[in-house]
Coordinates of C-alpha atoms in Angstrom, one line a residue:
Chain A
M1 CA 184.6 187.6 34.3
D2 CA 183.4 191.1 35.8
V3 CA 184.4 191.8 39.1
N4 CA 182.6 194.7 39.3
F5 CA 179.4 194.1 40.9
R6 CA 179.6 197.6 43.1
K7 CA 179.1 199.9 40.2
I8 CA 178.9 202.9 42.6
D9 CA 182.1 204.3 44.7
I10 CA 180.7 204.5 48.1
D11 CA 183.4 205.4 50.2
Q12 CA 183.4 209.2 48.6
Y13 CA 180.0 209.2 50.4
D14 CA 182.0 208.4 53.7
E15 CA 183.3 211.2 55.4
D16 CA 185.9 209.0 57.2
V17 CA 187.0 207.2 54.4
L18 CA 190.6 205.6 55.5
N19 CA 193.0 205.6 52.2
E20 CA 196.0 204.1 51.3
E21 CA 198.8 206.9 51.7
E22 CA 197.2 207.4 55.7
L23 CA 198.3 204.2 56.2
Y24 CA 202.3 204.7 55.6
E25 CA 205.0 207.2 56.2
P26 CA 205.0 209.0 52.8
D27 CA 208.1 209.5 50.9
R28 CA 209.4 213.1 51.6
R29 CA 211.3 213.1 48.4
D30 CA 210.1 214.7 45.2
P31 CA 209.2 211.8 42.5
S32 CA 211.9 213.5 39.7
Q33 CA 214.4 213.5 43.1
V34 CA 214.0 209.7 43.1
L35 CA 214.2 208.6 39.5
N36 CA 217.6 210.3 39.7
D37 CA 218.2 208.8 43.3
T38 CA 217.5 205.7 41.5
K39 CA 219.4 206.1 38.2
A40 CA 222.7 207.2 40.2
K41 CA 222.3 204.2 42.2
S42 CA 222.0 202.2 38.9
A43 CA 225.7 203.4 38.2
A44 CA 226.9 202.8 41.2
V45 CA 225.5 199.0 41.2
R46 CA 227.4 198.7 37.8
S47 CA 230.4 199.8 39.4
A48 CA 230.6 197.6 42.7
L49 CA 229.7 194.6 40.5
S50 CA 232.6 195.2 38.2
K51 CA 234.4 194.8 41.2
G52 CA 233.2 191.4 42.4
D53 CA 231.3 193.4 45.3
T54 CA 227.7 192.1 45.5
V55 CA 226.9 192.7 48.8
G56 CA 227.9 196.5 48.6
A57 CA 225.7 196.1 44.9
L58 CA 222.6 194.9 46.8
S59 CA 222.7 197.4 50.1
T60 CA 222.9 200.2 47.9
V61 CA 219.9 199.6 45.7
L62 CA 218.1 198.4 48.5
D63 CA 218.7 201.7 50.3
Q64 CA 216.1 204.3 49.6
A65 CA 214.1 201.7 47.5
P66 CA 211.4 204.5 45.7
Y67 CA 207.7 203.8 47.2
G68 CA 204.6 204.9 47.1
P69 CA 202.9 206.6 44.0
N70 CA 203.6 208.7 41.0
V71 CA 207.5 206.9 41.1
E72 CA 206.7 204.3 38.4
E73 CA 209.2 205.0 36.5
A74 CA 211.9 205.1 39.3
K75 CA 209.7 201.4 40.6
N76 CA 211.0 199.8 37.6
L77 CA 214.6 200.9 37.3
N78 CA 215.0 199.9 40.5
L79 CA 213.3 196.1 40.4
Q80 CA 215.6 196.0 36.8
T81 CA 219.0 197.3 38.5
L82 CA 217.9 194.4 41.3
V83 CA 216.9 191.9 38.7
S84 CA 220.9 192.5 37.4
I85 CA 222.4 191.7 40.1
L86 CA 219.9 188.5 41.0
N87 CA 220.7 187.0 37.8
T88 CA 224.2 187.2 38.0
T89 CA 225.2 186.0 40.9
K90 CA 226.4 182.5 41.7
A91 CA 224.0 180.5 43.4
T92 CA 226.3 179.2 46.1
E93 CA 227.3 182.6 46.7
I94 CA 223.3 183.5 47.8
P95 CA 223.6 182.2 51.6
G96 CA 226.6 184.6 52.5
I97 CA 225.2 187.6 51.0
V98 CA 221.8 187.8 52.4
K99 CA 223.4 187.1 55.5
A100 CA 225.7 189.8 55.3
L101 CA 222.8 192.4 54.2
S102 CA 221.2 194.3 57.3
T103 CA 217.6 193.5 58.5
D104 CA 215.9 196.5 56.7
A105 CA 217.6 195.3 53.2
Q106 CA 216.7 192.3 53.8
D107 CA 213.1 193.1 54.0
T108 CA 213.0 195.3 51.2
L109 CA 214.9 192.2 49.2
M110 CA 211.9 189.9 50.0
K111 CA 209.4 192.8 48.7
Y112 CA 211.4 192.9 45.5
L113 CA 211.3 188.8 45.5
Y114 CA 207.7 188.8 45.8
K115 CA 207.3 191.9 43.1
G116 CA 209.0 189.8 40.8
M117 CA 207.7 187.0 41.3
A118 CA 204.2 188.7 40.0
L119 CA 205.2 190.1 37.1
P120 CA 206.2 186.5 35.3
G121 CA 207.5 187.2 31.8
W122 CA 209.0 191.0 32.6
G123 CA 212.6 192.4 31.5
D124 CA 214.8 189.0 32.6
V125 CA 213.1 188.1 35.6
S126 CA 213.5 184.3 36.1
G127 CA 211.0 182.6 38.2
S128 CA 213.7 179.8 39.2
V129 CA 216.5 182.9 40.6
L130 CA 213.9 184.3 42.5
L131 CA 213.2 180.9 44.1
G132 CA 216.5 180.6 45.1
W133 CA 216.8 183.6 46.4
H134 CA 214.0 183.3 48.3
E135 CA 215.1 180.0 49.8
K136 CA 218.2 181.2 51.0
L137 CA 216.8 184.4 52.4
T138 CA 214.1 182.5 54.2
E139 CA 216.9 180.2 55.6
A140 CA 218.8 183.8 56.9
A141 CA 215.8 186.1 58.3
G142 CA 213.2 183.3 59.2
V143 CA 209.5 184.1 58.3
G144 CA 209.3 187.1 59.5
C145 CA 211.2 188.7 57.0
I146 CA 208.1 187.1 54.7
V147 CA 205.6 188.3 57.1
R148 CA 206.8 192.0 56.7
A149 CA 207.3 191.6 53.2
M150 CA 203.2 191.5 53.2
T151 CA 202.0 193.8 56.0
D152 CA 204.6 196.8 54.9
R153 CA 202.1 199.0 53.0
R154 CA 205.5 201.1 51.7
T155 CA 205.2 199.1 48.4
V156 CA 208.5 198.7 45.8
Chain B
M1 CA 213.6 176.0 88.2
S2 CA 210.8 173.7 87.7
G3 CA 208.9 173.4 84.7
P4 CA 205.9 175.4 83.4
E5 CA 202.2 173.8 84.6
V6 CA 200.2 172.6 82.2
F7 CA 196.7 172.3 82.1
P8 CA 194.6 171.1 78.9
L9 CA 191.3 172.8 80.4
A10 CA 189.1 172.1 76.8
Q11 CA 189.7 171.1 73.2
I12 CA 188.5 174.1 71.7
P13 CA 189.7 177.3 71.8
I14 CA 190.0 179.5 74.6
T15 CA 189.2 183.0 73.6
S16 CA 190.5 184.7 76.9
H17 CA 191.3 183.7 80.4
A18 CA 191.6 185.7 83.7
F19 CA 192.3 184.5 87.5
N20 CA 190.8 186.2 90.6
A21 CA 192.8 187.7 93.2
D22 CA 194.5 184.3 94.7
R23 CA 194.7 182.2 92.0
S24 CA 192.1 179.7 93.0
Q25 CA 189.7 180.5 90.1
V26 CA 189.9 181.0 86.9
A27 CA 187.5 182.6 84.2
V28 CA 187.9 181.6 80.7
S29 CA 185.7 181.7 77.1
L30 CA 186.3 178.4 75.0
N31 CA 185.0 180.2 71.8
S32 CA 181.6 180.3 73.2
K33 CA 179.1 183.4 74.1
D34 CA 179.8 181.8 77.8
V35 CA 181.9 182.3 80.4
T36 CA 183.4 179.3 82.3
I37 CA 184.5 179.6 85.7
F38 CA 187.3 177.3 87.0
A39 CA 188.1 176.1 90.3
R40 CA 191.5 174.5 91.4
Q41 CA 191.4 171.3 93.0
G42 CA 194.8 169.8 93.6
Q43 CA 196.6 169.6 90.3
E44 CA 193.2 169.9 88.2
W45 CA 190.8 173.0 87.5
K46 CA 187.1 171.6 87.3
A47 CA 184.2 173.7 85.7
T48 CA 182.2 175.1 88.5
E49 CA 179.8 177.4 87.3
T50 CA 178.5 179.0 83.7
L51 CA 177.9 182.8 83.4
S52 CA 175.4 182.9 80.5
E53 CA 173.4 186.3 79.2
H54 CA 176.0 187.3 75.8
D55 CA 173.8 186.4 72.4
K56 CA 177.3 186.2 70.8
V57 CA 181.5 185.4 71.5
I58 CA 182.6 186.8 73.8
T59 CA 185.8 188.2 73.2
S60 CA 187.2 189.2 76.1
I61 CA 187.0 188.8 80.0
D62 CA 188.7 190.9 82.9
W63 CA 188.7 189.9 87.1
A64 CA 189.5 192.9 88.9
P65 CA 191.7 191.3 91.8
N66 CA 190.3 193.6 94.5
S67 CA 186.3 194.2 94.0
N68 CA 186.1 190.7 92.7
R69 CA 184.4 192.0 89.8
I70 CA 184.3 190.2 86.2
V71 CA 184.0 191.9 83.3
T72 CA 183.2 190.5 80.0
A73 CA 183.2 192.0 76.3
S74 CA 181.2 190.3 73.6
Q75 CA 180.7 190.1 69.9
D76 CA 176.8 190.9 70.8
R77 CA 178.3 194.7 70.9
N78 CA 177.9 194.4 74.4
A79 CA 179.5 194.4 78.3
Y80 CA 178.6 192.7 81.5
V81 CA 179.8 193.6 84.8
W82 CA 179.3 190.5 86.8
Q83 CA 179.1 190.7 90.7
Q84 CA 178.7 188.2 93.3
T85 CA 175.5 188.2 95.6
S86 CA 173.5 185.8 97.5
D87 CA 170.7 184.5 95.5
P88 CA 167.0 185.9 97.3
Q89 CA 165.5 182.4 96.8
T90 CA 168.3 179.6 97.6
G91 CA 170.5 182.1 99.6
N92 CA 173.4 180.4 97.5
T93 CA 176.1 182.7 95.7
I94 CA 175.7 183.4 92.0
W95 CA 177.1 185.7 89.4
K96 CA 174.5 188.5 88.8
P97 CA 174.9 190.6 85.4
T98 CA 174.9 194.0 85.0
L99 CA 174.5 195.3 81.6
V100 CA 176.7 198.2 80.9
L101 CA 175.2 200.8 77.8
L102 CA 178.6 201.2 75.4
R103 CA 176.8 202.9 72.8
I104 CA 179.0 201.2 70.2
N105 CA 177.4 199.5 66.9
R106 CA 179.9 196.6 65.8
A107 CA 182.0 194.2 68.5
A108 CA 183.1 194.8 71.2
T109 CA 186.9 193.5 71.0
Y110 CA 188.9 194.2 74.5
V111 CA 188.1 194.7 77.8
K112 CA 190.3 195.8 81.0
W113 CA 189.7 197.4 84.2
S114 CA 191.5 200.6 85.2
P115 CA 194.4 200.0 88.4
N116 CA 191.6 201.8 90.8
E117 CA 188.9 199.0 89.4
D118 CA 186.4 201.9 89.2
K119 CA 186.8 202.3 85.4
F120 CA 187.0 199.8 82.7
A121 CA 187.7 200.4 78.9
V122 CA 186.0 198.2 76.3
A123 CA 187.5 198.5 72.8
S124 CA 185.5 197.8 69.5
G125 CA 185.5 197.4 66.3
A126 CA 183.1 200.5 66.3
R127 CA 187.0 203.0 65.5
A128 CA 185.5 203.9 69.6
I129 CA 186.8 203.0 72.8
A130 CA 184.3 203.3 75.3
I131 CA 185.3 204.3 78.6
C132 CA 182.7 203.2 81.4
S133 CA 182.6 204.2 84.7
F134 CA 179.7 203.6 87.4
D135 CA 176.6 206.1 88.0
P136 CA 175.5 206.0 91.7
E137 CA 172.6 207.7 90.9
G138 CA 171.3 205.7 88.0
D139 CA 173.1 202.7 89.9
W140 CA 174.2 202.0 86.5
W141 CA 177.8 201.6 84.5
V142 CA 177.5 204.7 82.1
S143 CA 180.2 204.9 79.1
R144 CA 181.9 208.0 77.1
L145 CA 183.8 207.0 74.1
L146 CA 187.1 207.7 72.9
K147 CA 186.6 208.5 68.8
K148 CA 189.5 210.9 67.4
P149 CA 191.5 209.9 65.6
I150 CA 191.2 206.0 65.3
R151 CA 190.4 205.4 62.2
S152 CA 189.9 201.0 62.4
T153 CA 189.3 198.4 65.0
V154 CA 190.8 198.9 68.5
L155 CA 192.5 195.5 68.9
S156 CA 193.7 195.9 72.8
V157 CA 194.2 198.7 75.2
D158 CA 196.2 198.8 78.7
W159 CA 196.0 201.2 81.3
H160 CA 198.7 203.9 82.6
P161 CA 199.1 202.7 86.7
N162 CA 197.6 206.5 87.3
N163 CA 194.1 205.4 86.4
V164 CA 193.9 207.9 83.6
L165 CA 196.0 207.0 80.5
L166 CA 194.8 204.3 78.0
A167 CA 197.0 203.2 75.7
A168 CA 195.4 201.4 72.4
G169 CA 196.5 199.5 69.7
S170 CA 194.1 199.5 66.6
A171 CA 193.9 198.1 62.9
D172 CA 194.8 201.8 61.3
M173 CA 198.8 199.8 62.3
K174 CA 198.9 202.6 64.9
A175 CA 199.5 202.7 68.5
R176 CA 198.4 205.4 70.7
V177 CA 198.2 206.8 74.1
F178 CA 195.0 208.7 75.3
S179 CA 193.9 210.3 78.2
A180 CA 190.6 208.5 79.4
F181 CA 190.2 211.1 82.0
I182 CA 186.7 211.3 83.8
K183 CA 186.1 214.3 86.0
D184 CA 183.1 212.2 88.7
V185 CA 185.9 209.4 89.6
D186 CA 189.3 210.7 89.0
K187 CA 191.3 213.4 90.9
R188 CA 193.4 215.6 88.7
P189 CA 196.8 213.7 87.7
A190 CA 200.2 214.3 88.9
P191 CA 202.3 215.4 85.3
T192 CA 203.7 212.3 83.6
V193 CA 206.0 211.8 80.9
W194 CA 203.4 211.9 78.5
G195 CA 201.5 215.3 79.2
E196 CA 200.4 217.6 82.3
K197 CA 197.2 218.3 81.1
L198 CA 194.9 216.0 80.4
P199 CA 191.1 216.8 79.8
F200 CA 189.2 213.2 78.2
N201 CA 190.4 212.7 74.9
T202 CA 193.7 214.1 74.9
I203 CA 196.1 212.3 72.4
C204 CA 199.2 212.0 73.9
G205 CA 201.2 209.8 71.3
E206 CA 200.6 208.3 68.4
Y207 CA 203.3 205.3 67.0
T208 CA 203.8 203.1 64.5
S209 CA 205.9 200.1 63.6
P210 CA 207.9 200.8 60.6
S211 CA 206.7 197.7 58.9
G212 CA 203.2 198.5 59.6
G213 CA 200.9 196.1 60.4
W214 CA 197.7 196.0 62.8
V215 CA 198.9 196.7 66.6
H216 CA 197.7 193.5 68.2
S217 CA 198.5 194.0 71.8
V218 CA 199.7 197.6 73.8
G219 CA 201.0 197.4 77.1
F220 CA 202.7 200.1 79.7
S221 CA 205.6 199.6 82.0
P222 CA 205.2 199.4 85.7
S223 CA 206.3 202.5 85.9
G224 CA 203.9 203.8 83.1
D225 CA 207.2 205.5 81.4
V226 CA 207.4 203.2 78.7
L227 CA 205.2 201.9 76.2
A228 CA 205.4 198.2 74.4
F229 CA 203.6 197.5 71.3
A230 CA 203.4 194.2 69.2
S231 CA 202.5 194.3 65.7
H232 CA 201.6 192.5 62.8
D233 CA 204.6 192.8 61.0
S234 CA 206.5 190.3 63.2
S235 CA 207.9 192.9 65.6
I236 CA 207.5 194.4 68.8
S237 CA 208.4 197.8 69.4
I238 CA 208.8 199.8 73.2
V239 CA 208.4 203.6 73.1
Y240 CA 210.2 206.1 75.3
P241 CA 208.5 208.6 74.7
G242 CA 210.9 211.2 77.1
G243 CA 213.7 209.7 74.3
P244 CA 211.9 210.4 71.9
A245 CA 213.1 206.9 71.1
M246 CA 211.2 203.9 69.9
Y247 CA 213.0 200.8 70.0
T248 CA 211.7 197.9 67.6
I249 CA 213.0 194.3 67.4
K250 CA 212.7 192.9 64.2
M251 CA 211.4 188.9 65.4
P252 CA 212.9 186.2 62.3
S253 CA 209.2 183.9 63.2
L254 CA 205.6 184.5 63.2
P255 CA 203.9 187.9 64.5
L256 CA 203.2 188.5 68.3
V257 CA 199.7 188.7 69.6
T258 CA 200.0 189.4 73.4
L259 CA 202.1 190.9 75.5
T260 CA 202.9 191.8 79.6
W261 CA 205.6 193.5 81.3
T262 CA 207.6 191.5 84.4
A263 CA 209.3 194.0 85.4
E264 CA 210.8 197.8 84.5
D265 CA 213.1 196.2 81.8
S266 CA 211.7 192.9 80.9
I267 CA 208.7 191.8 78.7
V268 CA 206.8 188.7 77.6
A269 CA 205.1 188.3 74.6
A270 CA 204.1 185.3 72.9
G271 CA 201.6 184.8 69.6
H272 CA 201.5 182.6 66.4
D273 CA 204.8 180.9 67.4
C274 CA 203.2 179.1 70.3
Q275 CA 206.0 180.1 72.9
P276 CA 206.5 183.0 75.1
Y277 CA 209.4 185.0 74.2
V278 CA 211.3 187.5 76.9
F279 CA 212.7 190.8 75.9
A280 CA 215.0 192.5 77.6
G281 CA 216.4 196.2 78.1
N282 CA 216.6 199.7 79.2
Q283 CA 216.7 203.4 77.6
G284 CA 219.9 202.2 75.7
G285 CA 218.2 199.3 73.7
W286 CA 216.1 196.2 74.0
D287 CA 216.6 192.7 73.0
L288 CA 215.3 189.0 72.3
V289 CA 216.3 186.9 75.1
G290 CA 215.0 184.3 75.0
T291 CA 212.0 181.6 75.2
L292 CA 210.3 180.2 78.8
D293 CA 209.6 177.6 76.6
D294 CA 212.7 175.0 76.5
P295 CA 212.0 172.0 74.4
H296 CA 215.1 170.0 75.5
S297 CA 214.2 170.0 79.3
Q298 CA 210.9 169.2 78.3
K299 CA 211.7 166.2 76.3
S300 CA 213.2 164.3 78.6
A301 CA 211.1 165.7 82.2
A302 CA 207.4 165.1 80.3
G303 CA 206.6 162.5 78.2
G304 CA 203.8 164.1 77.0
R305 CA 205.7 166.2 74.8
S306 CA 206.4 165.0 71.8
G307 CA 210.4 164.6 70.4
F308 CA 209.9 167.1 67.5
G309 CA 212.4 165.8 65.3
G310 CA 213.4 163.2 68.4
G311 CA 212.9 160.1 66.0
S312 CA 212.5 161.6 62.0
P313 CA 215.4 163.7 60.7
V314 CA 213.5 167.0 59.6
G315 CA 215.6 167.9 56.3
R316 CA 213.8 170.8 54.6
L317 CA 210.7 169.2 53.3
N318 CA 209.7 168.6 56.8
S319 CA 209.0 164.6 57.1
A320 CA 206.6 165.3 60.4
A321 CA 204.3 167.6 58.4
F322 CA 204.5 165.3 55.0
N323 CA 203.5 162.4 57.7
T324 CA 200.8 164.3 58.6
F325 CA 199.3 165.4 55.4
R326 CA 199.8 161.0 54.4
N327 CA 198.2 159.6 57.3
A328 CA 195.4 162.1 56.4
D329 CA 195.0 161.1 53.1
S330 CA 195.8 157.3 53.1
R331 CA 194.5 156.4 56.5
G332 CA 192.2 159.2 57.6
I333 CA 194.2 159.7 60.5
S334 CA 193.9 163.9 61.4
S335 CA 195.7 165.1 64.8
L336 CA 194.0 167.9 65.7
P337 CA 195.5 169.5 68.8
G338 CA 194.5 168.2 71.9
S339 CA 193.6 165.0 70.4
P340 CA 194.4 162.0 72.0
I341 CA 197.5 161.3 71.5
S342 CA 198.1 157.9 68.4
P343 CA 201.3 156.9 68.3
G344 CA 201.1 158.0 64.4
S345 CA 200.0 161.4 65.4
T346 CA 202.7 162.5 67.4
E347 CA 205.1 163.0 65.0
S348 CA 202.8 166.2 64.0
E349 CA 203.0 167.2 67.2
L350 CA 204.6 170.8 68.0
F351 CA 207.5 170.5 69.9
T352 CA 206.4 173.7 71.7
V353 CA 203.8 173.5 75.0
H354 CA 201.4 175.2 73.2
Q355 CA 200.0 173.5 70.2
N356 CA 198.7 176.9 68.7
T357 CA 198.8 180.3 68.7
I358 CA 198.8 181.6 72.0
T359 CA 196.3 184.7 72.5
T360 CA 196.7 186.1 76.3
V361 CA 199.8 186.2 78.2
R362 CA 199.3 187.8 82.3
P363 CA 201.1 188.4 84.5
Y364 CA 200.4 185.5 87.5
D365 CA 202.5 185.6 90.6
G366 CA 203.9 188.8 92.5
A367 CA 204.1 192.3 92.5
P368 CA 203.8 194.6 89.1
G369 CA 207.6 195.0 88.0
A370 CA 208.1 191.9 90.0
V371 CA 206.4 189.1 88.5
T372 CA 207.7 186.0 88.8
R373 CA 205.2 183.5 87.0
V374 CA 203.2 185.0 84.0
S375 CA 199.6 182.6 82.3
T376 CA 199.0 181.8 78.9
S377 CA 196.0 180.0 76.9
G378 CA 195.3 179.7 73.3
M379 CA 193.7 178.1 70.5
D380 CA 195.0 175.1 72.1
G381 CA 192.6 174.8 74.7
K382 CA 195.8 174.8 77.2
L383 CA 196.3 177.3 80.2
V384 CA 199.9 177.1 81.1
I385 CA 201.7 178.9 84.1
W386 CA 205.5 179.6 83.5
N387 CA 208.6 180.7 85.5
V388 CA 209.7 183.8 84.2
G389 CA 213.4 183.4 85.7
S390 CA 213.6 179.9 83.6
V391 CA 214.7 181.8 79.9
T392 CA 216.2 179.6 77.3
P393 CA 218.2 181.5 74.9
I394 CA 217.8 181.3 71.7
N395 CA 221.0 180.4 69.3
G396 CA 220.3 183.5 67.2
V397 CA 218.1 183.4 63.6
A398 CA 219.3 179.8 62.5
G399 CA 217.6 178.4 65.7
L400 CA 214.4 180.4 65.8
T401 CA 213.6 179.4 62.3
A402 CA 214.7 175.7 62.4
K403 CA 212.1 175.3 65.1
I404 CA 209.5 177.2 62.9
A405 CA 210.1 175.2 60.1
G406 CA 207.9 173.1 61.8
L407 CA 205.1 175.3 62.6
N408 CA 205.0 176.8 59.0
L409 CA 203.9 173.8 57.2
K410 CA 201.4 172.6 60.3

């Protein structure tokens, strides 16, 4: 179905047009810096996981998660790192882990859960694992957490 | 402490409500183009007058307590100031409307009298706020527009006690503080924490919640030195401009859409969660302390409120909501808020006093800074008056989310 019923970009004639990037604080880091940070975090997560510290690993990956334009590679890498944590956690441990996260980390985790659900079949994303986390996270952080995942323009 | 006074005024949403000075009358708009004035008779409110002049749905009402004038804003892009005069023919007292030239090309969304009642501000969808003042020579209300740097619909405004500064919450995710200084009306204001020199349209501050979201409601503290705003990311933020500090409380529940300060250290806010929450704090930090809506006392005292989860266990699959849909499907029973309670439909009632989103909270009793009672109205057609003192603590996130579970599925 052709949904582009409007062929002309009328916004370009509007002086007052509100651009996406004006709606949130941009990430001050350079895109290459973001990618390096994300790679370093990925390594830190692996070592934390080998020690069995899932809360530490999750907090690391959710801290300063890449957002905004021009950082697609870092975003994908961070999602991959996060999914590896989610997939290796036992279902019985999830409630304790999500409760131990900071509220900021909980909000970011919710964003990633929705992102993962929007990418069926991407990497080793598994819908049932994401839904399990989603249920426990909502119990711990409330529906406000979901509302924030929807309103936040800093998409991960 | 006595419980809240609950008045079901209608079975349709109440867009806005405003009391007169002695609280004997209330002007409400029942989601229509008319204003209905209710007068209190004992424990009941009786509709006494209808103010009809707008062409489209009224969005906001404000009643100036001292000058006894009502101002209304509507989607028809107009505002009217209503004043009581005697009808030359019959001699009866009637409300006479005066059109205000707003010069906006989108709906008016919110209106508020200034503290001195010599100006009012009209927020609009035209990315502008009209500051209206009376011109005695022309015998009409004229407006000046605050435009820059608003990028989207303005959803609410609030006046600083000095009659000059104006806070505005907007759909471009920002809460702003402007100067609305009008030369012919205002004397030069004393310096405040927001600035010293304040010509018209000075921007004294611009704030946003970390997770964004439309700013639904703004409010200056009684002293005017602190600003609070509620946004659609289920958070409420309190700004100390001198700090410079901003405290953001993330709620585990649905977004708040209206707020009012009851004291310099206390805020009551309500919204899609159908109950008024109380926040307390100071320069050192702010916290959610509880709700004015105590489900337990209500359940035993007033039988009118259904026992949510009282009879049936509420599990993960909310049985109340499940039953609602099953009844609607198999028996054709729908339980609209405010409809007569039949035995089958009580299950689907919320545990809160309000049965739908609260859209307005206003101070009801007490001087600014020492408000003892607040009034709320909402989509369920109810008007409720609450004691600010009777706060029920919330037992952590779990208590809150468990309660909300019923709400989501409604």
